[in-house]
Tab-separated table of C-alpha atoms and ligand atoms in Angstrom:
chain	number	residue	atom	x	y	z
I	1	MET	CA	-20.674	-2.270	-12.300
I	2	PRO	CA	-19.272	-0.683	-15.513
I	3	VAL	CA	-21.674	-0.420	-18.355
I	4	ARG	CA	-20.610	-0.519	-22.076
I	5	LEU	CA	-21.324	2.953	-23.527
I	6	ALA	CA	-23.484	1.207	-26.015
I	7	SER	CA	-25.909	0.269	-23.429
I	8	VAL	CA	-26.089	3.646	-21.832
I	9	VAL	CA	-29.685	5.438	-22.563
I	10	ALA	CA	-28.809	8.899	-23.694
I	11	THR	CA	-31.900	10.953	-24.434
I	12	HIS	CA	-31.263	14.262	-26.315
I	13	GLU	CA	-32.550	16.800	-23.893
I	14	GLN	CA	-35.132	18.891	-25.082
I	15	ARG	CA	-34.184	22.565	-25.112
I	16	LEU	CA	-36.353	25.621	-23.823
I	17	SER	CA	-35.936	28.483	-26.186
I	18	THR	CA	-35.309	31.841	-24.576
I	19	GLY	CA	-36.787	33.551	-27.727
I	20	ILE	CA	-33.511	35.294	-28.243
I	21	GLY	CA	-31.833	33.754	-31.149
I	22	GLU	CA	-28.390	35.019	-30.459
I	23	LEU	CA	-28.744	33.800	-26.891
I	24	ASP	CA	-30.130	30.555	-27.795
I	25	ASN	CA	-27.298	29.904	-30.333
I	26	VAL	CA	-24.610	30.602	-27.654
I	27	LEU	CA	-26.325	28.023	-25.382
I	28	GLY	CA	-26.386	25.474	-28.115
I	29	GLY	CA	-29.764	25.680	-29.123
I	30	GLY	CA	-31.613	26.975	-25.752
I	31	LEU	CA	-31.715	26.144	-22.301
I	32	VAL	CA	-31.222	22.686	-21.039
I	33	PRO	CA	-33.699	21.479	-18.235
I	34	GLY	CA	-32.053	20.900	-14.785
I	35	SER	CA	-28.975	22.689	-15.992
I	36	LEU	CA	-26.988	25.550	-14.548
I	37	VAL	CA	-25.762	28.323	-16.643
I	38	LEU	CA	-23.564	31.118	-15.270
I	39	LEU	CA	-23.849	34.506	-17.006
I	40	GLY	CA	-20.983	36.790	-15.879
I	41	GLY	CA	-20.455	40.416	-16.858
I	42	SER	CA	-19.342	43.583	-15.280
I	43	PRO	CA	-22.077	45.942	-13.533
I	44	GLY	CA	-24.415	47.726	-15.758
I	45	VAL	CA	-23.709	45.404	-19.094
I	46	GLY	CA	-27.327	44.387	-18.860
I	47	LYS	CA	-27.225	41.006	-17.308
I	48	SER	CA	-30.642	41.601	-15.466
I	49	THR	CA	-32.105	42.924	-18.840
I	50	LEU	CA	-31.110	39.894	-20.746
I	51	THR	CA	-32.262	37.621	-18.128
I	52	THR	CA	-35.511	39.275	-17.558
I	53	MET	CA	-36.119	39.454	-21.484
I	54	ALA	CA	-35.560	35.547	-21.525
I	55	LEU	CA	-38.131	34.895	-18.654
I	56	ALA	CA	-40.515	37.189	-20.307
I	57	ASN	CA	-40.377	35.222	-23.537
I	58	LEU	CA	-40.427	31.727	-21.690
I	59	ALA	CA	-43.415	33.219	-19.719
I	60	ALA	CA	-45.203	34.045	-22.853
I	61	ALA	CA	-44.519	30.750	-24.316
I	62	GLY	CA	-46.319	29.149	-21.253
I	63	ARG	CA	-43.211	28.104	-19.312
I	64	ARG	CA	-43.103	28.333	-15.404
I	65	THR	CA	-40.514	31.034	-14.568
I	66	LEU	CA	-39.186	32.460	-11.377
I	67	TYR	CA	-36.939	35.466	-11.041
I	68	VAL	CA	-35.106	35.774	-7.708
I	69	SER	CA	-33.280	38.865	-7.089
I	70	ALA	CA	-30.966	39.499	-4.080
I	71	GLU	CA	-29.971	42.782	-5.451
I	72	GLU	CA	-33.039	44.862	-6.511
I	73	SER	CA	-36.403	45.184	-4.980
I	74	ALA	CA	-39.597	43.744	-6.628
I	75	ALA	CA	-40.483	47.582	-7.580
I	76	GLN	CA	-37.161	47.915	-9.232
I	77	ILE	CA	-37.550	44.726	-11.274
I	78	ARG	CA	-41.054	45.790	-12.391
I	79	LEU	CA	-39.686	49.196	-13.508
I	80	ARG	CA	-37.278	47.487	-15.835
I	81	ALA	CA	-39.699	44.955	-16.943
I	82	GLU	CA	-41.884	47.764	-17.917
I	83	ARG	CA	-39.525	49.014	-20.211
I	84	LEU	CA	-39.030	45.832	-22.264
I	85	SER	CA	-40.912	45.178	-25.292
I	86	VAL	CA	-40.668	41.307	-25.658
I	87	GLY	CA	-42.669	38.548	-24.140
I	88	ASP	CA	-44.648	39.010	-20.829
I	89	ALA	CA	-42.377	40.450	-18.560
I	90	LEU	CA	-45.282	41.455	-16.269
I	91	ALA	CA	-46.204	37.829	-15.766
I	92	ILE	CA	-42.952	36.563	-14.256
I	93	PRO	CA	-43.138	35.873	-10.670
I	94	VAL	CA	-40.360	37.623	-8.590
I	95	VAL	CA	-38.912	37.007	-5.048
I	96	ALA	CA	-36.763	39.686	-3.656
I	97	GLU	CA	-34.474	37.563	-1.069
I	98	THR	CA	-31.070	37.308	-0.275
I	99	ASP	CA	-31.329	34.320	2.443
I	100	LEU	CA	-30.353	31.134	0.273
I	101	ALA	CA	-32.603	28.696	2.587
I	102	THR	CA	-35.566	30.798	1.727
I	103	VAL	CA	-34.658	30.755	-1.995
I	104	LEU	CA	-34.121	26.823	-1.874
I	105	ALA	CA	-37.374	26.507	-0.362
I	106	THR	CA	-39.278	28.563	-2.798
I	107	LEU	CA	-37.586	26.620	-5.644
I	108	GLU	CA	-38.588	23.371	-4.361
I	109	GLN	CA	-42.364	24.414	-3.519
I	110	GLU	CA	-42.728	26.425	-7.146
I	111	ARG	CA	-40.508	24.109	-9.215
I	112	PRO	CA	-40.432	26.544	-12.275
I	113	ASP	CA	-39.260	25.522	-15.624
I	114	VAL	CA	-36.643	28.197	-15.776
I	115	CYS	CA	-35.439	30.461	-13.119
I	116	VAL	CA	-33.014	33.358	-12.754
I	117	VAL	CA	-30.838	34.046	-9.677
I	118	ASP	CA	-29.654	37.560	-9.476
I	119	SER	CA	-26.750	37.332	-8.406
I	120	VAL	CA	-24.706	34.506	-7.104
I	121	GLN	CA	-22.531	36.811	-5.032
I	122	THR	CA	-25.613	38.569	-3.019
I	123	LEU	CA	-27.400	35.592	-1.820
I	124	HIS	CA	-26.225	34.451	1.478
I	125	SER	CA	-25.996	31.059	3.306
I	126	GLY	CA	-26.587	31.212	6.992
I	127	GLU	CA	-24.856	28.096	7.391
I	128	LEU	CA	-21.402	30.013	6.803
I	129	ALA	CA	-19.747	32.578	8.882
I	130	SER	CA	-18.146	34.324	5.949
I	131	ALA	CA	-19.556	37.456	4.130
I	132	SER	CA	-21.694	37.236	0.898
I	133	GLY	CA	-19.641	37.033	-2.341
I	134	SER	CA	-16.756	35.397	-0.361
I	135	VAL	CA	-15.427	32.341	-2.167
I	136	ALA	CA	-17.125	29.967	0.182
I	137	GLN	CA	-20.327	31.576	0.055
I	138	VAL	CA	-20.326	31.590	-3.738
I	139	ARG	CA	-19.620	27.875	-3.854
I	140	GLU	CA	-22.201	27.036	-1.435
I	141	VAL	CA	-24.839	29.263	-3.004
I	142	ALA	CA	-24.202	27.520	-6.289
I	143	GLY	CA	-23.793	24.429	-5.180
I	144	GLU	CA	-27.188	24.312	-3.288
I	145	ILE	CA	-28.991	25.643	-6.126
I	146	MET	CA	-27.486	22.963	-8.520
I	147	ARG	CA	-28.724	20.389	-6.013
I	148	VAL	CA	-32.082	21.530	-6.393
I	149	ALA	CA	-32.115	22.632	-10.018
I	150	LYS	CA	-30.996	18.985	-10.809
I	151	SER	CA	-33.403	16.907	-8.698
I	152	ALA	CA	-36.457	19.256	-9.775
I	153	GLY	CA	-35.443	19.736	-13.440
I	154	ILE	CA	-35.029	23.488	-13.198
I	155	ALA	CA	-32.953	25.364	-15.796
I	156	VAL	CA	-31.203	27.978	-13.926
I	157	LEU	CA	-29.578	31.206	-15.225
I	158	LEU	CA	-26.889	32.307	-12.351
I	159	VAL	CA	-26.031	35.791	-12.734
I	160	GLY	CA	-22.333	36.742	-11.480
I	161	HIS	CA	-20.534	39.978	-11.387
I	162	VAL	CA	-17.080	40.130	-12.815
I	163	THR	CA	-14.377	42.803	-12.240
I	164	LYS	CA	-13.483	45.439	-14.912
I	165	ASP	CA	-10.769	43.583	-16.533
I	166	GLY	CA	-13.085	40.693	-17.485
I	167	ALA	CA	-12.090	37.967	-15.212
I	168	LEU	CA	-15.078	36.095	-13.483
I	169	ALA	CA	-13.336	36.764	-10.219
I	170	GLY	CA	-15.717	35.376	-7.695
I	171	PRO	CA	-17.763	33.301	-10.162
I	172	ARG	CA	-14.443	31.874	-11.419
I	173	VAL	CA	-14.577	29.262	-8.796
I	174	LEU	CA	-17.855	27.966	-10.099
I	175	GLU	CA	-16.613	27.339	-13.533
I	176	HIS	CA	-15.996	23.747	-13.215
I	177	LEU	CA	-19.293	23.290	-11.125
I	178	VAL	CA	-21.666	24.726	-13.781
I	179	ASP	CA	-22.728	23.476	-17.187
I	180	CYS	CA	-22.142	26.398	-19.175
I	181	VAL	CA	-20.420	29.889	-18.620
I	182	LEU	CA	-21.600	32.823	-20.564
I	183	GLN	CA	-19.412	35.794	-20.770
I	184	PHE	CA	-21.484	39.162	-20.992
I	185	GLU	CA	-18.949	41.798	-22.619
I	186	GLY	CA	-19.193	45.624	-23.250
I	187	GLU	CA	-19.467	48.771	-21.240
I	188	ARG	CA	-22.097	50.518	-19.842
I	189	GLU	CA	-21.802	53.580	-21.820
I	190	ARG	CA	-21.547	51.981	-24.844
I	191	THR	CA	-24.066	50.775	-27.223
I	192	TYR	CA	-22.880	47.091	-28.362
I	193	ARG	CA	-22.438	44.353	-26.216
I	194	THR	CA	-21.387	40.579	-26.829
I	195	VAL	CA	-22.365	37.327	-25.497
I	196	ARG	CA	-19.990	34.262	-25.886
I	197	ALA	CA	-19.744	30.984	-24.233
I	198	VAL	CA	-16.407	30.046	-22.630
I	199	LYS	CA	-17.549	26.821	-21.464
I	200	ASN	CA	-20.333	24.644	-22.511
I	201	ARG	CA	-21.184	20.877	-21.701
I	202	PHE	CA	-24.208	21.055	-24.063
I	203	GLY	CA	-22.821	22.806	-27.145
I	204	SER	CA	-19.828	24.409	-28.670
I	205	THR	CA	-18.017	27.656	-27.331
I	206	ASN	CA	-17.321	28.961	-31.003
I	207	GLU	CA	-20.925	30.754	-30.671
I	208	ALA	CA	-21.141	34.887	-29.858
I	209	GLY	CA	-23.841	37.296	-30.065
I	210	VAL	CA	-23.759	40.855	-30.595
I	211	PHE	CA	-26.619	43.072	-28.849
I	212	GLU	CA	-27.473	46.829	-28.638
I	213	MET	CA	-28.681	48.376	-25.573
I	214	ARG	CA	-31.762	50.505	-26.520
I	215	ASP	CA	-34.268	52.121	-24.678
I	216	ASP	CA	-36.570	48.847	-24.585
I	217	GLY	CA	-34.059	46.380	-23.840
I	218	LEU	CA	-31.424	44.530	-25.727
I	219	VAL	CA	-31.775	44.039	-29.395
I	220	GLU	CA	-29.777	41.335	-31.333
I	221	VAL	CA	-27.310	43.160	-34.086
I	222	LEU	CA	-27.410	40.844	-37.165
I	223	ASP	CA	-25.468	43.268	-39.475
I	224	ALA	CA	-23.027	44.407	-37.251
I	225	SER	CA	-20.024	44.209	-39.571
I	226	ALA	CA	-22.024	46.448	-41.928
I	227	ARG	CA	-22.490	49.129	-39.050
I	228	PHE	CA	-18.758	49.161	-38.126
I	229	VAL	CA	-17.499	49.442	-41.625
I	230	ALA	CA	-19.870	52.324	-42.614
I	231	GLU	CA	-18.759	54.218	-39.483
I	232	ALA	CA	-15.023	53.410	-40.042
I	233	THR	CA	-13.248	56.930	-40.226
I	234	HIS	CA	-10.365	56.003	-42.455
I	235	ALA	CA	-8.291	58.759	-40.835
I	236	PRO	CA	-4.668	58.400	-39.515
I	237	GLY	CA	-4.674	55.862	-36.792
I	238	SER	CA	-7.787	53.892	-38.001
I	239	VAL	CA	-8.074	50.186	-39.408
I	240	VAL	CA	-10.538	47.754	-40.064
I	241	LEU	CA	-10.051	44.372	-38.245
I	242	CYS	CA	-11.454	41.119	-39.796
I	243	ALA	CA	-12.063	39.642	-36.221
I	244	MET	CA	-13.882	36.668	-35.257
I	245	GLU	CA	-16.688	36.431	-32.642
I	246	GLY	CA	-16.799	32.801	-31.901
I	247	ALA	CA	-17.460	31.138	-35.216
I	248	ARG	CA	-18.896	34.464	-36.970
I	249	PRO	CA	-16.630	37.097	-38.652
I	250	LEU	CA	-16.828	40.344	-37.560
I	251	LEU	CA	-15.543	43.650	-39.204
I	252	VAL	CA	-14.727	46.004	-36.365
I	253	GLU	CA	-12.557	49.599	-36.549
I	254	VAL	CA	-9.574	49.573	-34.281
I	255	GLN	CA	-8.415	53.214	-33.409
I	256	ALA	CA	-5.011	54.481	-32.147
I	257	LEU	CA	-3.902	57.769	-30.978
I	258	VAL	CA	-0.283	58.497	-30.230
I	259	HIS	CA	0.625	61.762	-28.526
I	260	GLY	CA	3.894	63.191	-26.915
I	261	SER	CA	3.582	62.621	-23.284
I	262	GLU	CA	4.356	64.741	-20.471
I	263	LEU	CA	4.315	62.129	-18.047
I	264	GLU	CA	7.509	60.133	-16.757
I	265	GLN	CA	6.043	56.986	-17.568
I	266	PRO	CA	3.790	57.492	-20.644
I	267	ARG	CA	0.158	56.122	-20.643
I	268	ARG	CA	-0.447	53.038	-22.563
I	269	VAL	CA	-4.455	52.664	-22.534
I	270	ALA	CA	-6.328	49.911	-24.019
I	271	ALA	CA	-10.080	49.668	-24.581
I	272	GLY	CA	-11.528	46.391	-25.987
I	273	ILE	CA	-8.257	44.667	-26.388
I	274	ASP	CA	-5.941	43.164	-23.412
I	275	ARG	CA	-3.363	45.685	-21.980
I	276	ASN	CA	-0.682	43.315	-22.084
I	277	ARG	CA	-1.098	42.493	-25.543
I	278	LEU	CA	-0.797	46.139	-26.451
I	279	ALA	CA	2.350	46.322	-24.523
I	280	LEU	CA	3.612	43.390	-26.728
I	281	VAL	CA	2.583	44.796	-29.880
I	282	LEU	CA	4.425	47.903	-28.868
I	283	ALA	CA	7.477	46.249	-28.190
I	284	VAL	CA	7.413	44.352	-31.445
I	285	LEU	CA	6.618	47.620	-33.614
I	286	GLY	CA	9.874	49.516	-31.898
I	287	ARG	CA	12.214	46.563	-32.142
I	288	HIS	CA	10.992	45.016	-35.340
I	289	ALA	CA	9.358	47.542	-37.660
I	290	GLY	CA	11.277	50.594	-36.588
I	291	ILE	CA	8.348	52.294	-35.000
I	292	GLY	CA	9.526	53.115	-31.518
I	293	LEU	CA	6.834	54.981	-29.390
I	294	GLY	CA	9.620	55.824	-26.664
I	295	HIS	CA	8.124	58.787	-24.749
I	296	ALA	CA	4.687	58.875	-26.299
I	297	ASP	CA	1.314	58.208	-24.724
I	298	VAL	CA	-0.589	55.447	-26.731
I	299	PHE	CA	-4.302	54.976	-26.705
I	300	VAL	CA	-6.145	52.016	-28.518
I	301	ASN	CA	-9.740	51.507	-28.874
I	302	VAL	CA	-11.994	49.062	-30.423
I	303	VAL	CA	-14.882	51.275	-31.643
I	304	GLY	CA	-18.608	50.412	-30.456
I	305	GLY	CA	-17.308	48.803	-27.095
I	306	ILE	CA	-16.769	45.593	-28.582
I	307	ARG	CA	-14.118	43.531	-26.973
I	308	ILE	CA	-11.934	41.441	-28.933
I	309	ASP	CA	-10.208	38.574	-27.243
I	310	GLU	CA	-8.221	36.836	-29.989
I	311	PRO	CA	-4.425	36.956	-31.440
I	312	GLY	CA	-5.863	37.835	-34.583
I	313	ALA	CA	-6.185	41.429	-33.502
I	314	ASP	CA	-2.452	42.006	-33.062
I	315	LEU	CA	-1.732	43.326	-36.535
I	316	ALA	CA	-4.616	45.609	-36.522
I	317	VAL	CA	-3.421	47.370	-33.233
I	318	ALA	CA	0.134	47.527	-34.601
I	319	LEU	CA	-1.056	49.057	-38.076
I	320	ALA	CA	-3.242	51.584	-36.275
I	321	VAL	CA	-0.462	52.675	-33.894
I	322	ALA	CA	1.953	53.032	-36.693
I	323	SER	CA	-0.520	54.723	-38.624
I	324	ALA	CA	-1.068	57.123	-35.851
I	325	ALA	CA	2.363	57.577	-35.104
I	326	ARG	CA	3.391	58.552	-38.560
I	327	GLY	CA	0.208	60.684	-38.986
I	328	ARG	CA	-0.707	58.810	-42.236
I	329	SER	CA	-3.882	57.132	-43.209
I	330	LEU	CA	-3.598	53.474	-44.049
I	331	GLN	CA	-4.121	53.432	-47.837
I	332	SER	CA	-5.643	50.826	-49.903
I	333	VAL	CA	-5.099	50.852	-53.703
I	334	ALA	CA	-8.630	50.386	-54.268
I	335	GLY	CA	-9.852	53.401	-52.290
I	336	SER	CA	-11.738	51.492	-49.892
I	337	PRO	CA	-10.874	51.238	-46.026
I	338	LEU	CA	-7.615	48.888	-45.508
I	339	ALA	CA	-8.463	45.728	-43.582
I	340	CYS	CA	-6.325	43.139	-41.922
I	341	PHE	CA	-5.929	40.320	-39.299
I	342	GLY	CA	-3.000	38.433	-37.935
I	343	GLU	CA	-0.973	37.700	-34.814
I	344	LEU	CA	2.463	39.013	-34.124
I	345	GLY	CA	5.249	36.641	-33.115
I	346	LEU	CA	8.041	38.101	-30.803
I	347	THR	CA	10.689	38.064	-33.500
I	348	GLY	CA	8.511	40.309	-35.667
I	349	GLU	CA	6.886	37.721	-37.767
I	350	LEU	CA	3.258	37.555	-38.899
I	351	ARG	CA	1.499	34.433	-37.640
I	352	SER	CA	-1.623	32.982	-39.221
I	353	VAL	CA	-4.747	32.891	-37.223
I	354	ALA	CA	-8.155	30.474	-37.414
I	355	HIS	CA	-10.567	30.875	-39.957
I	356	ALA	CA	-8.723	33.034	-42.349
I	357	ASP	CA	-11.063	32.028	-45.050
I	358	ARG	CA	-14.110	33.321	-43.269
I	359	ARG	CA	-12.402	36.503	-42.327
I	360	LEU	CA	-11.366	37.199	-45.990
I	361	SER	CA	-14.816	36.354	-47.290
I	362	GLU	CA	-16.533	38.821	-44.704
I	363	ALA	CA	-14.123	41.576	-46.068
I	364	ALA	CA	-14.826	40.894	-49.396
I	365	LYS	CA	-18.700	40.848	-48.711
I	366	PHE	CA	-18.331	44.584	-47.540
I	367	LYS	CA	-16.233	45.451	-50.469
I	368	LEU	CA	-13.046	45.911	-48.352
I	369	GLY	CA	-10.836	45.535	-51.442
I	370	GLN	CA	-7.637	44.890	-49.793
I	371	VAL	CA	-6.701	42.896	-46.606
I	372	LEU	CA	-3.358	42.613	-45.048
I	373	GLU	CA	-2.777	39.293	-43.448
I	374	PRO	CA	-0.192	36.710	-42.902
I	375	SER	CA	-0.243	34.588	-45.990
I	376	ARG	CA	0.471	37.667	-47.689
I	377	TYR	CA	3.147	39.166	-45.686
I	378	ARG	CA	5.470	37.505	-43.455
I	379	THR	CA	6.648	40.114	-41.137
I	380	LEU	CA	5.205	43.298	-39.602
I	381	ARG	CA	7.868	45.431	-41.015
I	382	ALA	CA	6.445	44.504	-44.432
I	383	ALA	CA	2.903	44.693	-43.604
I	384	VAL	CA	3.307	47.980	-42.016
I	385	GLY	CA	5.280	49.416	-45.133
I	386	ALA	CA	2.646	48.075	-47.415
I	387	GLY	CA	-0.194	49.884	-45.252
I	388	LEU	CA	1.700	52.993	-44.986
I	389	ALA	CA	2.695	53.184	-48.657
I	390	GLY	CA	-0.408	51.992	-50.007
I	391	LEU	CA	1.040	48.945	-51.684
I	392	ASP	CA	-0.826	46.222	-52.867
I	393	GLY	CA	-2.389	44.048	-50.023
I	394	ARG	CA	-4.360	40.989	-50.724
I	395	SER	CA	-7.100	41.992	-53.074
I	396	THR	CA	-10.308	40.114	-52.062
I	397	SER	CA	-11.607	40.688	-55.601
I	398	ASP	CA	-9.632	37.496	-56.936
I	399	LEU	CA	-10.647	35.229	-53.837
I	400	GLN	CA	-13.034	32.392	-54.137
I	401	LEU	CA	-15.819	32.998	-51.555
I	402	THR	CA	-15.675	29.931	-49.483
I	403	SER	CA	-18.666	30.460	-47.186
I	404	ALA	CA	-20.473	33.291	-48.173
Q	1	TYD	P1	-29.074	46.168	-16.265
Q	1	TYD	O1	-29.636	44.898	-16.857
Q	1	TYD	O2	-29.399	46.310	-14.802
Q	1	TYD	O3	-27.413	45.519	-15.846
Q	1	TYD	P2	-26.738	44.796	-14.895
Q	1	TYD	O4	-27.604	43.770	-14.376
Q	1	TYD	O5	-25.573	43.930	-15.974
Q	1	TYD	O6	-25.818	45.312	-14.022
Q	1	TYD	O7	-29.088	47.222	-17.145
Q	1	TYD	C1	-27.778	48.022	-17.555
Q	1	TYD	C2	-28.116	49.325	-18.006
Q	1	TYD	O8	-28.826	49.317	-19.251
Q	1	TYD	C3	-28.706	50.255	-16.913
Q	1	TYD	O9	-27.778	51.192	-16.703
Q	1	TYD	C4	-29.873	50.846	-17.576
Q	1	TYD	C5	-29.636	50.403	-19.069
Q	1	TYD	N1	-30.975	50.009	-19.706
Q	1	TYD	C6	-31.332	50.641	-20.953
Q	1	TYD	O10	-30.500	51.520	-21.804
Q	1	TYD	N2	-32.458	50.107	-21.833
Q	1	TYD	C7	-33.285	49.267	-21.278
Q	1	TYD	O11	-34.420	48.787	-21.765
Q	1	TYD	C8	-32.910	48.858	-19.897
Q	1	TYD	C9	-33.725	47.624	-19.225
Q	1	TYD	C10	-31.834	49.027	-19.156
Q	2	MG	MG1	-28.294	43.350	-12.586
């Protein structure tokens, strides 16, 4: 019997705060009871650390928590917990167990408010013959946990491993099943990490948070732009990108190195941006801006281990490479570092990207006097020419700050 929407009772779910502002934001205001959140990230990025910190805060706030680890022993989890300086990590009950049936029985018996399952690929269901981590196993594990979580009102943080290139390989098959998918990005050796929502039934996917890995756990970085701008080198091959991390503007430094190759097939190495995107930018640079990289190795890096997954980064990559190839710094008339953003079209045109106003006000906030961007330059050739010649980019001093 269909019901008119007007007569459907919809209560606004009460949220459980993880005590980590950036994480709550990305979740859309905290964890929703009975929901399943998938946290994907590569090994070493800090998934266990972040989830343990969330439980530590929840435990300190009097919530019932449970940490299920199918990867580490209880002793290893304790050693990590001892390092953390937030909440009450030592109060978290842990279960080191790989058997799904045992975990489900524990969940039904303990009925915590919030549970972490670390990880979905290492739990194993005896019902299936296939190995842990196979698509069938991962589906079964997540499906069964979800069944119990919904019926008992447990908020579950499901940890999933992703491959190096950022794809939620095994967990990809779970994206339609879970309520929220968070991606934890960054590299083990680097300081900075970002968390962003790629799917969220209870909030927007525009939120992202920046963290720094310290000796006592992950710390939210609220002044990321300031740090990256202060560290920018201004040497040939360096440019500041006005990027968007979700709905938030973030200034990051993009660096490039171009060097004559001794290899048959020159190297094209990208860290922090997509490899295929780099290939496209190099092709457009060669074809439409007269900067052919022919037989040179090209390295591009987003400083700090930040990963930028948006087309607005194209122009920064192109300018950094052009500047490195020519051995000339990108000049701004004002003497401040040159900033930029914009997407490259295949015909060499610069295309506008979302949130130009927020990007420009972030640049203005950090006194970056000039921003090369699509409303100012129509083609890559023109922008490269202006950047290398120190011509007038868009001056932020005459901009009205729309959202400062
Ligand atoms: P971890 O959370 O175990 O990563 P994941 O579960 O995603 O594989 O931790 C990642 C790394 O962070 C690990 O190599 C050790 C380091 N680390 C710190 O630097 N500081 C800390 O306080 C903690 C707990 C870990
Ligand atoms: Mg781990």
